[in-house]
Short mmCIF file of C-alpha atoms in Angstrom, two decimals:
data_model
loop_
_atom_site.label_atom_id
_atom_site.label_comp_id
_atom_site.label_asym_id
_atom_site.label_seq_id
_atom_site.Cartn_x
_atom_site.Cartn_y
_atom_site.Cartn_z
CA LEU M 1 23.65 23.49 17.18
CA TYR M 2 23.29 19.75 17.05
CA ASN M 3 26.17 19.45 14.66
CA GLU M 4 28.39 21.67 16.72
CA SER M 5 27.68 19.74 19.83
CA CYS M 6 28.51 16.45 18.14
CA GLU M 7 32.04 17.67 17.35
CA GLU M 8 32.52 17.63 21.23
CA GLN M 9 32.78 14.29 23.10
CA LEU M 10 29.67 13.38 25.01
CA PRO M 11 31.32 13.20 28.47
CA SER M 12 32.71 16.60 27.84
CA GLN M 13 29.48 18.39 27.08
CA ARG M 14 28.08 21.00 29.34
CA GLY M 15 24.75 22.44 29.24
CA PRO M 16 20.97 22.03 30.21
CA GLU M 17 20.46 19.35 27.52
CA LEU M 18 22.96 16.98 25.89
CA CYS M 19 22.29 17.02 22.03
CA CYS M 20 24.38 13.99 21.02
CA THR M 21 22.18 11.19 22.61
CA LEU M 22 20.00 8.60 21.46
CA ASP M 23 17.01 10.84 22.11
CA ASN M 24 18.16 13.49 19.69
CA ILE M 25 19.18 11.36 16.58
CA PRO M 26 18.07 13.35 13.38
CA LEU M 27 15.44 10.81 12.31
CA ILE M 28 12.68 12.22 10.10
CA SER M 29 10.25 11.87 12.81
CA LYS M 30 12.32 13.58 15.31
CA CYS M 31 12.87 16.48 13.01
CA GLY M 32 9.16 17.06 12.99
CA THR M 33 8.43 16.56 16.75
CA LEU M 34 8.17 20.22 18.03
CA PRO M 35 6.54 23.21 16.60
CA PRO M 36 6.85 25.01 14.25
CA GLU M 37 8.54 21.90 12.53
CA SER M 38 5.70 19.71 13.66
CA CYS M 39 3.16 21.80 11.92
CA PHE M 40 4.97 21.62 8.55
CA PHE M 41 5.54 17.87 9.25
CA SER M 42 1.79 17.23 9.47
CA LEU M 43 1.00 19.32 6.59
CA ILE M 44 3.58 17.68 4.30
CA CYS M 45 2.53 14.18 5.30
CA SER M 46 -1.16 14.84 5.00
CA THR M 47 -0.64 16.41 1.56
CA GLY M 48 1.78 13.64 0.68
CA ALA M 49 -1.00 10.98 1.73
CA PHE M 50 -3.47 12.70 -0.64
CA MET M 51 -0.97 12.75 -3.53
CA VAL M 52 -0.13 9.18 -3.04
CA MET M 53 -3.84 8.18 -3.29
CA LEU M 54 -4.29 10.28 -6.35
CA VAL M 55 -1.13 8.94 -8.12
CA THR M 56 -1.78 5.39 -7.34
CA LEU M 57 -5.41 5.78 -8.51
CA LEU M 58 -4.43 7.54 -11.76
CA ARG M 59 -1.78 4.77 -12.38
CA TYR M 60 -4.43 2.08 -11.74
CA ALA M 61 -6.70 3.56 -14.25
CA HIS M 62 -4.02 4.14 -16.72
CA VAL M 63 -3.12 0.44 -16.70
CA ILE M 64 -6.75 -0.50 -17.40
CA GLU M 65 -7.12 1.97 -20.04
CA LYS M 66 -3.99 1.04 -22.09
CA HIS M 67 -3.92 -2.69 -21.10
CA GLN M 68 -6.24 -4.41 -18.90
CA ASN M 69 -6.85 -4.87 -15.12
CA CYS M 70 -5.00 -7.58 -13.26
CA VAL M 71 -4.34 -8.95 -9.77
CA LEU M 72 -0.96 -7.05 -9.93
CA ASN M 73 -2.64 -3.81 -10.55
CA MET M 74 -5.19 -4.16 -7.79
CA ALA M 75 -2.47 -5.20 -5.42
CA SER M 76 -0.57 -2.02 -6.30
CA LEU M 77 -3.53 0.25 -5.76
CA SER M 78 -4.26 -1.43 -2.48
CA THR M 79 -0.64 -1.15 -1.12
CA GLY M 80 -0.52 2.48 -2.38
CA TRP M 81 -3.54 3.44 -0.42
CA ILE M 82 -2.51 1.45 2.71
CA CYS M 83 0.72 3.50 2.50
CA ALA M 84 -1.19 6.73 2.42
CA ALA M 85 -3.11 5.82 5.34
CA GLY M 86 0.06 5.05 7.40
CA LEU M 87 1.66 8.39 6.23
CA ALA M 88 -1.35 10.34 7.40
CA ILE M 89 -0.98 8.66 10.83
CA VAL M 90 2.76 9.10 10.95
CA GLY M 91 2.35 12.93 10.20
CA ASN M 92 -0.47 13.63 12.67
CA PHE M 93 0.81 11.77 15.65
CA GLN M 94 4.29 12.87 16.51
CA VAL M 95 6.54 10.24 18.01
CA ASP M 96 7.41 12.20 21.19
CA PHE M 97 3.52 12.64 22.17
CA ALA M 98 1.85 9.53 20.55
CA LYS M 99 4.69 7.07 20.14
CA VAL M 100 2.55 3.94 19.86
CA LEU M 101 0.33 5.38 17.09
CA HIS M 102 3.25 7.05 15.33
CA TYR M 103 5.19 3.62 15.17
CA VAL M 104 2.06 1.88 13.90
CA GLY M 105 1.84 4.46 11.01
CA ALA M 106 5.46 4.00 10.32
CA GLY M 107 4.98 0.10 10.48
CA VAL M 108 2.27 0.48 7.80
CA ALA M 109 3.74 3.06 5.65
CA PHE M 110 7.27 1.84 5.15
CA PRO M 111 6.58 -1.92 4.33
CA SER M 112 3.64 -0.87 2.14
CA SER M 113 5.52 1.76 0.11
CA MET M 114 8.27 -0.82 -0.47
CA LEU M 115 5.55 -3.43 -1.66
CA PHE M 116 3.96 -0.61 -4.02
CA VAL M 117 7.27 0.07 -5.74
CA SER M 118 7.84 -3.67 -6.00
CA PHE M 119 4.69 -4.23 -7.54
CA GLN M 120 5.13 -1.30 -9.98
CA VAL M 121 8.41 -2.59 -11.20
CA ALA M 122 6.89 -5.99 -11.89
CA LEU M 123 3.79 -4.27 -13.59
CA THR M 124 6.07 -2.04 -15.68
CA TYR M 125 8.23 -5.08 -17.04
CA ARG M 126 4.94 -7.06 -17.55
CA LEU M 127 3.38 -4.31 -19.73
CA ALA M 128 6.59 -2.99 -21.41
CA LYS M 129 6.52 -3.40 -25.29
CA THR M 130 9.04 -0.73 -26.35
CA GLN M 131 12.74 -0.31 -25.72
CA GLU M 132 12.00 2.99 -23.73
CA GLU M 133 9.35 1.19 -21.49
CA TYR M 134 11.95 -1.45 -20.61
CA TRP M 135 14.49 1.26 -19.81
CA ILE M 136 11.94 2.71 -17.45
CA GLY M 137 11.60 -0.71 -15.90
CA HIS M 138 15.34 -0.84 -15.44
CA ILE M 139 15.42 2.56 -13.69
CA ARG M 140 12.62 1.54 -11.34
CA ALA M 141 14.14 -1.80 -10.61
CA GLY M 142 17.31 -0.07 -9.57
CA MET M 143 15.58 2.48 -7.49
CA ALA M 144 13.54 -0.29 -5.75
CA LEU M 145 16.63 -2.23 -4.98
CA LEU M 146 18.24 0.89 -3.66
CA ALA M 147 15.04 1.58 -1.62
CA LEU M 148 15.00 -2.00 -0.26
CA ILE M 149 18.65 -1.94 0.85
CA ALA M 150 18.24 1.48 2.56
CA LEU M 151 15.03 0.26 4.37
CA VAL M 152 16.68 -2.98 5.63
CA LEU M 153 19.77 -1.18 6.80
CA SER M 154 17.85 1.72 8.49
CA GLY M 155 15.70 -1.03 10.43
CA VAL M 156 18.84 -2.88 11.51
CA PHE M 157 20.70 0.08 12.70
CA PHE M 158 17.72 1.50 14.38
CA CYS M 159 17.66 -1.42 16.69
CA GLN M 160 21.04 -0.85 17.93
CA GLU M 161 22.02 1.08 21.11
CA SER M 162 25.05 2.70 19.41
CA TYR M 163 24.92 6.47 18.74
CA SER M 164 26.85 6.12 15.69
CA LEU M 165 24.68 3.20 14.15
CA GLN M 166 21.48 5.04 14.97
CA HIS M 167 22.92 8.25 13.16
CA THR M 168 23.58 5.90 10.18
CA SER M 169 19.97 4.65 10.42
CA ALA M 170 18.75 8.26 10.24
CA ILE M 171 20.79 8.63 7.09
CA PHE M 172 19.44 5.48 5.36
CA GLU M 173 15.73 6.59 6.42
CA TRP M 174 16.14 9.91 4.56
CA ILE M 175 17.79 8.19 1.50
CA TYR M 176 14.91 5.61 1.52
CA CYS M 177 12.21 8.47 1.54
CA MET M 178 13.98 10.41 -1.07
CA VAL M 179 14.29 7.36 -3.42
CA ILE M 180 10.56 6.62 -3.09
CA MET M 181 9.66 10.20 -3.87
CA PHE M 182 11.83 9.92 -6.95
CA PHE M 183 10.11 6.73 -7.90
CA TYR M 184 6.72 8.43 -7.93
CA GLY M 185 8.23 11.02 -10.19
CA THR M 186 8.93 8.20 -12.87
CA PHE M 187 5.24 7.96 -13.45
CA ALA M 188 5.62 11.11 -15.61
CA PHE M 189 6.38 8.82 -18.51
CA GLU M 190 3.12 7.05 -18.42
CA PHE M 191 0.95 10.06 -17.26
CA GLY M 192 2.09 11.84 -20.33
CA GLY M 193 -0.47 9.70 -22.14
CA VAL M 194 -3.45 10.50 -19.74
CA SER M 195 -6.55 11.36 -21.56
CA VAL M 196 -10.24 11.81 -20.90
CA ASP M 197 -10.55 8.02 -21.39
CA THR M 198 -8.51 7.51 -18.20
CA LEU M 199 -10.89 9.62 -16.11
CA ILE M 200 -13.91 7.72 -17.62
CA VAL M 201 -12.23 4.48 -16.51
CA LEU M 202 -12.35 5.78 -12.91
CA SER M 203 -15.98 7.02 -13.26
CA LYS M 204 -17.04 3.64 -14.51
CA GLY M 205 -15.34 2.00 -11.49
CA GLY M 206 -12.46 0.37 -13.43
CA GLY M 207 -14.80 -1.75 -15.40
CA LEU M 208 -14.56 -0.22 -18.76
CA PRO M 209 -12.61 -2.37 -21.40
CA SER M 210 -9.59 -0.59 -22.58
CA PHE M 211 -10.49 -0.78 -26.21
CA SER M 212 -13.97 0.79 -26.08
CA LEU M 213 -13.44 4.28 -25.96
CA THR M 214 -10.30 4.42 -28.03
CA ALA M 215 -11.76 2.13 -30.90
CA HIS M 216 -15.22 3.61 -31.17
CA LYS M 217 -14.77 7.26 -30.13
CA PRO M 218 -11.45 8.58 -31.15
CA GLU M 219 -12.70 12.05 -31.31
CA ILE M 220 -12.83 12.20 -27.59
CA SER M 221 -9.02 12.37 -27.48
CA SER M 222 -9.01 15.80 -28.96
CA GLY M 223 -10.69 18.95 -27.79
CA PRO M 224 -10.70 20.96 -24.44
CA GLY M 225 -11.09 17.85 -22.35
CA HIS M 226 -7.96 16.27 -23.85
CA HIS M 227 -6.06 19.28 -22.86
CA GLN M 228 -7.40 19.33 -19.47
CA ALA M 229 -6.37 15.63 -19.01
CA GLU M 230 -2.94 16.69 -20.05
CA ASN M 231 -2.71 19.45 -17.65
CA LEU M 232 -3.80 17.04 -14.97
CA SER M 233 -1.01 14.56 -15.91
CA ILE M 234 1.57 17.29 -15.95
CA LEU M 235 0.51 18.54 -12.39
#
């Protein structure tokens, strides 16, 4: 109905509600304002926030296990968890009913997610040793650049009063979120090497040297626990 009404000029529209207005731009938040969409919107955002926390924590432990902890790794973990907090706020406070809280959550989630992918790009290049790892870095750098462009254009067009420009803002907002989700998918390359050692790093609070378990207890890498860790990484 929205698309059909847009084919007709706004002054010519007749009906109880004009669809092609600034109040009905198909932004992500607007698409999840009313039930039942709002229910799925909250569910997806809350689940996504949990998954962001899990992935960033697993990536944090993986870097410590395979290399060593650093400020960049800590910053990446922090921005990832801040993004998760903002995402939870966005999903549970719909824009039409709690606009201030919704915009606060969006103001936290969007910049922090951009910072997270930027830190991860820098971390990937810093830790890369093989040609494959450098290619992963190139892919992530390209995705981060595309996400940055989409985020900036979405913000610039969103501030305009033009219907067409705000509609363009919605398109770039969708592109940004899709690119970020694909970026998280690239961690499958690193998580293929997740082992029990990685989980022990988390249980030790990240203070375990990366060489201790690998050097002195190689037998840990085999057995049921290793397969369980592999299943976790696949998930």
